PDB file of C-alpha atoms and ligand atoms in Angstrom:
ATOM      1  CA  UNK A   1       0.000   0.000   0.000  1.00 83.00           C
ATOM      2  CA  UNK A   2       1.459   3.696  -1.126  1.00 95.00           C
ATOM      3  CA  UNK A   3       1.484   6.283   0.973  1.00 97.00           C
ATOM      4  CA  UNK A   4      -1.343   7.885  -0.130  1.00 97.00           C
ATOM      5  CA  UNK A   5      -3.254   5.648   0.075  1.00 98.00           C
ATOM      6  CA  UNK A   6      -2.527   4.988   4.115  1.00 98.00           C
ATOM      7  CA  UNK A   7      -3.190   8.398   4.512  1.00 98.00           C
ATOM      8  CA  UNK A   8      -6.764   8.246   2.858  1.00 98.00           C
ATOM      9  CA  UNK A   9      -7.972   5.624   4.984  1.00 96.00           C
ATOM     10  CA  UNK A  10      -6.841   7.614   8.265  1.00 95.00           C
ATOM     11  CA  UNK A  11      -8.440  10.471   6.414  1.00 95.00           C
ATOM     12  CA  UNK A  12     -11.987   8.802   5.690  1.00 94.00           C
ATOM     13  CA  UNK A  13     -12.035   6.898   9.233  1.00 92.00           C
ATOM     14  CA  UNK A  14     -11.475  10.290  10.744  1.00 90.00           C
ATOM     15  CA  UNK A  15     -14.470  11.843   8.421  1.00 91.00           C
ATOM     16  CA  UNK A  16     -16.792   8.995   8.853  1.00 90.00           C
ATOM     17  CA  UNK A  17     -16.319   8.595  12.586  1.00 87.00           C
ATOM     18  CA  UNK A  18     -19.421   8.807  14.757  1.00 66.00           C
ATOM     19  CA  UNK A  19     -21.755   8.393  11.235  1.00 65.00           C
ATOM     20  CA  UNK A  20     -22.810   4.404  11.542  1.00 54.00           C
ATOM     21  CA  UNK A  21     -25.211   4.093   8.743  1.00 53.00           C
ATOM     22  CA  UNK A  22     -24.628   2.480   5.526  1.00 47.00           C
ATOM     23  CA  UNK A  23     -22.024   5.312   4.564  1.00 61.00           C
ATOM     24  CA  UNK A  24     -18.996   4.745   7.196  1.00 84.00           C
ATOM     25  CA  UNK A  25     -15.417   3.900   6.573  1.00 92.00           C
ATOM     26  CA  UNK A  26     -16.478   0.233   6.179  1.00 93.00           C
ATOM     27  CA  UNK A  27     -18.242   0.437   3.098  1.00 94.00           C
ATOM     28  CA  UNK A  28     -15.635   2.995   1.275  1.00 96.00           C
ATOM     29  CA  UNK A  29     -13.041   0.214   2.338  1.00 97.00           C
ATOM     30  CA  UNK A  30     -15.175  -2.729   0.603  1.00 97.00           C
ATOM     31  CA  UNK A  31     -15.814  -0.214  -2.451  1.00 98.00           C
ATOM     32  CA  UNK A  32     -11.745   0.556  -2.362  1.00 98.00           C
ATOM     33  CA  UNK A  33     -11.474  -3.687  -2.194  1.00 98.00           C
ATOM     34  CA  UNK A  34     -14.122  -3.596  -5.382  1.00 98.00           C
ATOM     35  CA  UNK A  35     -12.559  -1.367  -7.040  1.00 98.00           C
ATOM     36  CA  UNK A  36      -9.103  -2.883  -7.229  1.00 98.00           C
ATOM     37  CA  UNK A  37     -10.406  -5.732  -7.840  1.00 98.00           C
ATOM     38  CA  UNK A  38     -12.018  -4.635 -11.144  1.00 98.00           C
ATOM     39  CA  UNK A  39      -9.254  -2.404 -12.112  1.00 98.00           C
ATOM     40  CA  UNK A  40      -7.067  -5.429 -12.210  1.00 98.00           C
ATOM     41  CA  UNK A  41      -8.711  -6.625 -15.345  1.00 98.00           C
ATOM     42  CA  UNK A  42      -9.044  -3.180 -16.724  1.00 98.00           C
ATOM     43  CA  UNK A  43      -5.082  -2.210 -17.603  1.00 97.00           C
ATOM     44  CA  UNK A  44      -6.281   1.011 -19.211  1.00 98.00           C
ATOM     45  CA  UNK A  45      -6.816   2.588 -15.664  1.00 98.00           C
ATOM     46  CA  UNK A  46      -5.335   4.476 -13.682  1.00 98.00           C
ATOM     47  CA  UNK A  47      -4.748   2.189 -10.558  1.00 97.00           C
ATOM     48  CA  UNK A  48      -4.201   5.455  -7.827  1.00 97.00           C
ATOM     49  CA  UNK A  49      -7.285   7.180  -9.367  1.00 98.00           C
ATOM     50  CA  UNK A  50      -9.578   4.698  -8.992  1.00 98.00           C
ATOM     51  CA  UNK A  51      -7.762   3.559  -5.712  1.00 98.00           C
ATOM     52  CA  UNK A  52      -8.113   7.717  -4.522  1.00 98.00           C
ATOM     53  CA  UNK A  53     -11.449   7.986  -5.669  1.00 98.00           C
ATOM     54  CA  UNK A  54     -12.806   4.795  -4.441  1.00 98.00           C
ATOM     55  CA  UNK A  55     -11.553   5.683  -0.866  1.00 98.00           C
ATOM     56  CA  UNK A  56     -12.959   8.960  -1.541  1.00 97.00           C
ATOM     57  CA  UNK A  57     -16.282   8.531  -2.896  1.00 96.00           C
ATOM     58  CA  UNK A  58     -18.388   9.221  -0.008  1.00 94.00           C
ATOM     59  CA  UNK A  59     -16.375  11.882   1.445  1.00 94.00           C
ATOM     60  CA  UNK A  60     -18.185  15.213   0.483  1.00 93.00           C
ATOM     61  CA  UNK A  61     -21.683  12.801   0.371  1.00 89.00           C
ATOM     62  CA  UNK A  62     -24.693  15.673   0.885  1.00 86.00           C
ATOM     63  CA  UNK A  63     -26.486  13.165   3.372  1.00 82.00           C
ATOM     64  CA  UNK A  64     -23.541  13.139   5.417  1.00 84.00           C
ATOM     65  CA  UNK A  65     -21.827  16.723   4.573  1.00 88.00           C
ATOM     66  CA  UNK A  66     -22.189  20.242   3.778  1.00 90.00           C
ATOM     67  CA  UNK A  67     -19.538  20.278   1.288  1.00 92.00           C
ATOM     68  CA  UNK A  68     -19.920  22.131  -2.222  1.00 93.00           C
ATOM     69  CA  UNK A  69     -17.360  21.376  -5.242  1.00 94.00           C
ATOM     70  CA  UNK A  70     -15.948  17.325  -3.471  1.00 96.00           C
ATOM     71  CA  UNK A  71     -14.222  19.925  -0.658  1.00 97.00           C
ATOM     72  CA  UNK A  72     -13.249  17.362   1.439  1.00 96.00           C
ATOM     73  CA  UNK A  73     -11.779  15.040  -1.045  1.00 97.00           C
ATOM     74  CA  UNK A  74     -10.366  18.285  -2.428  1.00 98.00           C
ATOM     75  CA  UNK A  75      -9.230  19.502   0.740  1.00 98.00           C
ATOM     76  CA  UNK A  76      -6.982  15.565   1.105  1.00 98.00           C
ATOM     77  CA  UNK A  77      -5.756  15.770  -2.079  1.00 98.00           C
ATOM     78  CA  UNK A  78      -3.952  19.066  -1.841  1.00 98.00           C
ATOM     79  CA  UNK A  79      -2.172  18.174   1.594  1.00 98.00           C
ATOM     80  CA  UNK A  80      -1.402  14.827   0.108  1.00 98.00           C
ATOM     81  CA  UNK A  81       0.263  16.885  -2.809  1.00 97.00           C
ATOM     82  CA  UNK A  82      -2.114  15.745  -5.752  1.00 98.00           C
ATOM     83  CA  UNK A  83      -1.231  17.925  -9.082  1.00 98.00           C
ATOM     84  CA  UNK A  84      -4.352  19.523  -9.921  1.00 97.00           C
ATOM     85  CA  UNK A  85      -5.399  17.503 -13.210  1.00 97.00           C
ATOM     86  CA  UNK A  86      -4.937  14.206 -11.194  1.00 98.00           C
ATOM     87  CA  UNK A  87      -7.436  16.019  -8.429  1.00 98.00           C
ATOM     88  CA  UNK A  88      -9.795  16.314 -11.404  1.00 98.00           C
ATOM     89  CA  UNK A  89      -9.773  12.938 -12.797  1.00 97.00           C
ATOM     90  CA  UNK A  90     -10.581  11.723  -9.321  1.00 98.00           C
ATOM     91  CA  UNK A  91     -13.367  14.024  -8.450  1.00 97.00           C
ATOM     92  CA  UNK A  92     -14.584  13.413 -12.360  1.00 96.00           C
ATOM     93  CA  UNK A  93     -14.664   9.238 -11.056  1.00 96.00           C
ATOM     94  CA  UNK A  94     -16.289  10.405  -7.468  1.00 96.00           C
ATOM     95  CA  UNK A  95     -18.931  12.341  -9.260  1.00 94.00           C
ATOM     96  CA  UNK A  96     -19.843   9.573 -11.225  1.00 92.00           C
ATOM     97  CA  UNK A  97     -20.794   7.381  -8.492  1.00 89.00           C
ATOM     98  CA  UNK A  98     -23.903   8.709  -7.042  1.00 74.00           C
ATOM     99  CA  UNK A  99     -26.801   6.519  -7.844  1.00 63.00           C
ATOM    100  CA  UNK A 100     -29.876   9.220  -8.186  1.00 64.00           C
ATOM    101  CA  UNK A 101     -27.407  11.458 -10.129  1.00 67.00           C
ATOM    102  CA  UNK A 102     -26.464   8.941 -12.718  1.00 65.00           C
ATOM    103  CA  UNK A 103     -28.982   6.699 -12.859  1.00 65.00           C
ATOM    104  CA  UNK A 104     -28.806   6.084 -16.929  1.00 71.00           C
ATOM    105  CA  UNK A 105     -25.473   7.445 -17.333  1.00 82.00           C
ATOM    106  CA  UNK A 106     -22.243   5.334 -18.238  1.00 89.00           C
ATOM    107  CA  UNK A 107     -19.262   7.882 -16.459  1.00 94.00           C
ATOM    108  CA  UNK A 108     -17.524   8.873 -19.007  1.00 93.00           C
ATOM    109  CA  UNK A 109     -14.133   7.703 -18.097  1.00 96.00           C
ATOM    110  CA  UNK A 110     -13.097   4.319 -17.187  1.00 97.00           C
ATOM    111  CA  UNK A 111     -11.783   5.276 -13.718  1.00 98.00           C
ATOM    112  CA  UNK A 112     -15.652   6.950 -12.719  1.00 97.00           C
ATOM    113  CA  UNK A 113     -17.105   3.380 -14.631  1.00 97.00           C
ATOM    114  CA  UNK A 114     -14.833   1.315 -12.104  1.00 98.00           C
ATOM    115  CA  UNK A 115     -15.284   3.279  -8.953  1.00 97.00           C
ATOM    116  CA  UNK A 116     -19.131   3.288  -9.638  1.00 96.00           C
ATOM    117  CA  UNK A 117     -19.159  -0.691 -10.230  1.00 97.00           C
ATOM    118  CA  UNK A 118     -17.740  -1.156  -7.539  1.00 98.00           C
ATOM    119  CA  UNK A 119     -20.223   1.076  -5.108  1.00 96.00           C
ATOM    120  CA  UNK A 120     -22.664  -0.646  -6.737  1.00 96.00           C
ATOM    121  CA  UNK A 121     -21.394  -4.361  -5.977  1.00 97.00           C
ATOM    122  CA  UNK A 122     -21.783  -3.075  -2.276  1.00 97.00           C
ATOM    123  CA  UNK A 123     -25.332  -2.869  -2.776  1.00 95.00           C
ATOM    124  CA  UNK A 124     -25.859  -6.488  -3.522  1.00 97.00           C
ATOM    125  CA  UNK A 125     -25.194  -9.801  -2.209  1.00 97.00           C
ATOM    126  CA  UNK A 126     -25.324 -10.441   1.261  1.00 97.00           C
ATOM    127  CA  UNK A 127     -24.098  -7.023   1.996  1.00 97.00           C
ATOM    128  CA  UNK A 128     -26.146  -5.517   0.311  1.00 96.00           C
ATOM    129  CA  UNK A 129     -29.052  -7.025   2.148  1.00 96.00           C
ATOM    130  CA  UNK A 130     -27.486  -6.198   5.791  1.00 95.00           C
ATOM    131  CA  UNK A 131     -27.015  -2.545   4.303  1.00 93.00           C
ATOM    132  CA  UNK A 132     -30.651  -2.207   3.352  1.00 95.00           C
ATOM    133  CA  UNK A 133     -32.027  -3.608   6.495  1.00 95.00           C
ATOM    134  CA  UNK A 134     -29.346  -1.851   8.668  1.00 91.00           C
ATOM    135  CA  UNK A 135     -30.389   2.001   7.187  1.00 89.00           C
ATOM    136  CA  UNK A 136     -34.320   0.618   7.418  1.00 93.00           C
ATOM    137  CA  UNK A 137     -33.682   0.255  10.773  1.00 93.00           C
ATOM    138  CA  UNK A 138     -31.875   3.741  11.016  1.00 87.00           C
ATOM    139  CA  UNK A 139     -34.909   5.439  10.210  1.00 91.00           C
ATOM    140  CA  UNK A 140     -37.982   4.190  11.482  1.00 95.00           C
ATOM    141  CA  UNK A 141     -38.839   2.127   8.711  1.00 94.00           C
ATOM    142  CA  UNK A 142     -41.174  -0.852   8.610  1.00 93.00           C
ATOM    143  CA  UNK A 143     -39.237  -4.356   7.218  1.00 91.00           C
ATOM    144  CA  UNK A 144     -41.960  -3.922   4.306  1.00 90.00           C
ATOM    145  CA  UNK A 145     -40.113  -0.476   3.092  1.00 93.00           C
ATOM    146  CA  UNK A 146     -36.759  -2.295   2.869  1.00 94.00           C
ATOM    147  CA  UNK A 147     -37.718  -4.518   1.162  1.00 92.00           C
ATOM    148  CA  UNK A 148     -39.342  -2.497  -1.297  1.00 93.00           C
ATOM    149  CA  UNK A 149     -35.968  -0.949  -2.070  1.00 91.00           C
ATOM    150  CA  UNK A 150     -34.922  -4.507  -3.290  1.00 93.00           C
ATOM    151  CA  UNK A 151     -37.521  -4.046  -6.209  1.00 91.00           C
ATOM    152  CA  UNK A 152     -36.379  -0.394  -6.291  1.00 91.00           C
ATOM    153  CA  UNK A 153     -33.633  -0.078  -6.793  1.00 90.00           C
ATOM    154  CA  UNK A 154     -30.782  -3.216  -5.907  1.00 93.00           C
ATOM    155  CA  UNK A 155     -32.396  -5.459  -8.039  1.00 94.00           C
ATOM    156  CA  UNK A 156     -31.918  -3.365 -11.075  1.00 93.00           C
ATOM    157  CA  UNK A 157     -28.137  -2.729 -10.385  1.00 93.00           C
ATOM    158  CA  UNK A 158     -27.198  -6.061 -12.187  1.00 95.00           C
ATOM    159  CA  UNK A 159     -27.512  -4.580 -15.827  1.00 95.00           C
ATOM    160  CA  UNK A 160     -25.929  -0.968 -15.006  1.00 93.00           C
ATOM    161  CA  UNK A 161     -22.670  -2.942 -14.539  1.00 96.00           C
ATOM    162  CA  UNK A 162     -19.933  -0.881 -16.664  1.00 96.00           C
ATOM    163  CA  UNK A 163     -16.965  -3.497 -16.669  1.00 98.00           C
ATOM    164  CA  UNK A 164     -16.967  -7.019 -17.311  1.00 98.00           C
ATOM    165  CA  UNK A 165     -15.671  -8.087 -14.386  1.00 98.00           C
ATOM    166  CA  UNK A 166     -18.087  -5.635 -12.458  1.00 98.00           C
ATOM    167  CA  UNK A 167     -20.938  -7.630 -14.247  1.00 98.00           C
ATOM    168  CA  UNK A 168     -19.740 -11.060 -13.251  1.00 98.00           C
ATOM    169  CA  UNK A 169     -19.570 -10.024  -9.908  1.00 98.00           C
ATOM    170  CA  UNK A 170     -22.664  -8.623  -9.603  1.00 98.00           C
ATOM    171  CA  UNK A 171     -24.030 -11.444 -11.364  1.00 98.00           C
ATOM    172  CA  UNK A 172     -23.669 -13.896  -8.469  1.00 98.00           C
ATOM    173  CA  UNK A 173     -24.422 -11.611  -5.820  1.00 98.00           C
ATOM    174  CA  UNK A 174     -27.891 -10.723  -7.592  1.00 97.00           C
ATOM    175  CA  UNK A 175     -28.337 -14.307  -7.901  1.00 97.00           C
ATOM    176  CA  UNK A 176     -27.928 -14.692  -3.865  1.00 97.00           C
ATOM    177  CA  UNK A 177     -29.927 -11.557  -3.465  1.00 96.00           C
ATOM    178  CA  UNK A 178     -33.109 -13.211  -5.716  1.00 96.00           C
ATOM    179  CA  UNK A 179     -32.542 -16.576  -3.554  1.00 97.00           C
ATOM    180  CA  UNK A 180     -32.690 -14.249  -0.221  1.00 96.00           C
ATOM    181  CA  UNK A 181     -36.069 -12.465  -1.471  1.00 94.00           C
ATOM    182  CA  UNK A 182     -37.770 -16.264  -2.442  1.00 95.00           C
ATOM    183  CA  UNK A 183     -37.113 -17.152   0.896  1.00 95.00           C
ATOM    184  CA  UNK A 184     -38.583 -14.358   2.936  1.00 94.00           C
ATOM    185  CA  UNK A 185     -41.249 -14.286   0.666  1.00 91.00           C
ATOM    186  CA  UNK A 186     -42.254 -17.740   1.372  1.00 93.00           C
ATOM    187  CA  UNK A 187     -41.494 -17.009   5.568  1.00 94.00           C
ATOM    188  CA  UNK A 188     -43.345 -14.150   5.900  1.00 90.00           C
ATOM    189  CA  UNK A 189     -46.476 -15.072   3.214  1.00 87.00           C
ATOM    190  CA  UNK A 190     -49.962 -15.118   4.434  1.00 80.00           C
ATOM    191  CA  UNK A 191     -49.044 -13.208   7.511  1.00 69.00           C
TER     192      UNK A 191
HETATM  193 NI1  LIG B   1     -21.039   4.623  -1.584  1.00 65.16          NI
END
């Protein structure tokens, strides 16, 4: 691990400390883990800038922040001595991340499509479904809400994928996530 990239996990557990919900320094991590993981089949990109901006992603996030312009991510970039067109390409691959903000929209650049595969892998699976339940929970809401969100949203995640290997990926976790749904469905019918 470079430098850099130590520092932006001390950076991001600092940030995210005392905010539990489904945006914390654990979920950035798994989306970092993702991201690499994608990126190692994709030899066109830019390993620290989806690396930066993978740590990053959720660091100037509006539910969380009051930032304007990715400030904070900004803000660790130029004490961590990032020239300024690198600082772009990352905050070009954070921007593209956000789910409401890009719901039809391929990022433009293969960094953004990376980073955003790999937020979106977080959504699924097993994870996924402890996420879902775990922000439910959060705020009030009945089991029925969350699970709404499945049909919502996570189960349409599986054919946004941008890489291959993002696909595959996502592939078996929807897969476990259409298994989970069967079998709640069958618990919980008639009830
Ligand atoms: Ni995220």
């Amino acid at each position: 691990m470079t430098q850099i990239i130590h520092n932006a996990i001390i950076y991001i557990e600092d940030l995210f400390r005392g905010n539990a919900g489904g945006h914390d320094t654990a979920h950035s991590l798994r989306v970092y883990k993702n991201a690499m993981m994608i990126a190692e089949n994709e030899p066109e990109a830019d390993e620290e800038i989806v690396a930066l901006a993978a740590l990053l992603h959720d660091a100037d996030d509006h539910k969380l922040f009051h930032t304007e312009n990715n400030e904070n991510a900004r803000s660790f970039l130029a004490c961590n001595h990032v020239p300024e067109e690198k600082t772009e390409q990352i905050c070009i691959a954070i921007n593209s991340v956000s789910f409401s903000q890009n719901r039809d929209k391929r990022p433009d650049t293969l960094e953004g499509q990376i980073v955003q595969d790999a937020d979106r892998l977080d959504a699924l699976g097993a994870i996924g479904i402890a996420r879902t339940f775990a922000y439910g929970g959060e705020h009030g809401r009945p089991l029925q809400e969350s699970v709404q969100h499945f049909y919502d949203k996570l189960l349409l995640l599986k054919d946004t994928m941008n890489t291959e290997t993002g696909r595959q990926l996502a592939e078996k976790r929807h897969t476990f996530l259409e298994s989970f749904m069967r079998e709640l469905l069958d618990e919980t019918r008639d009830c």
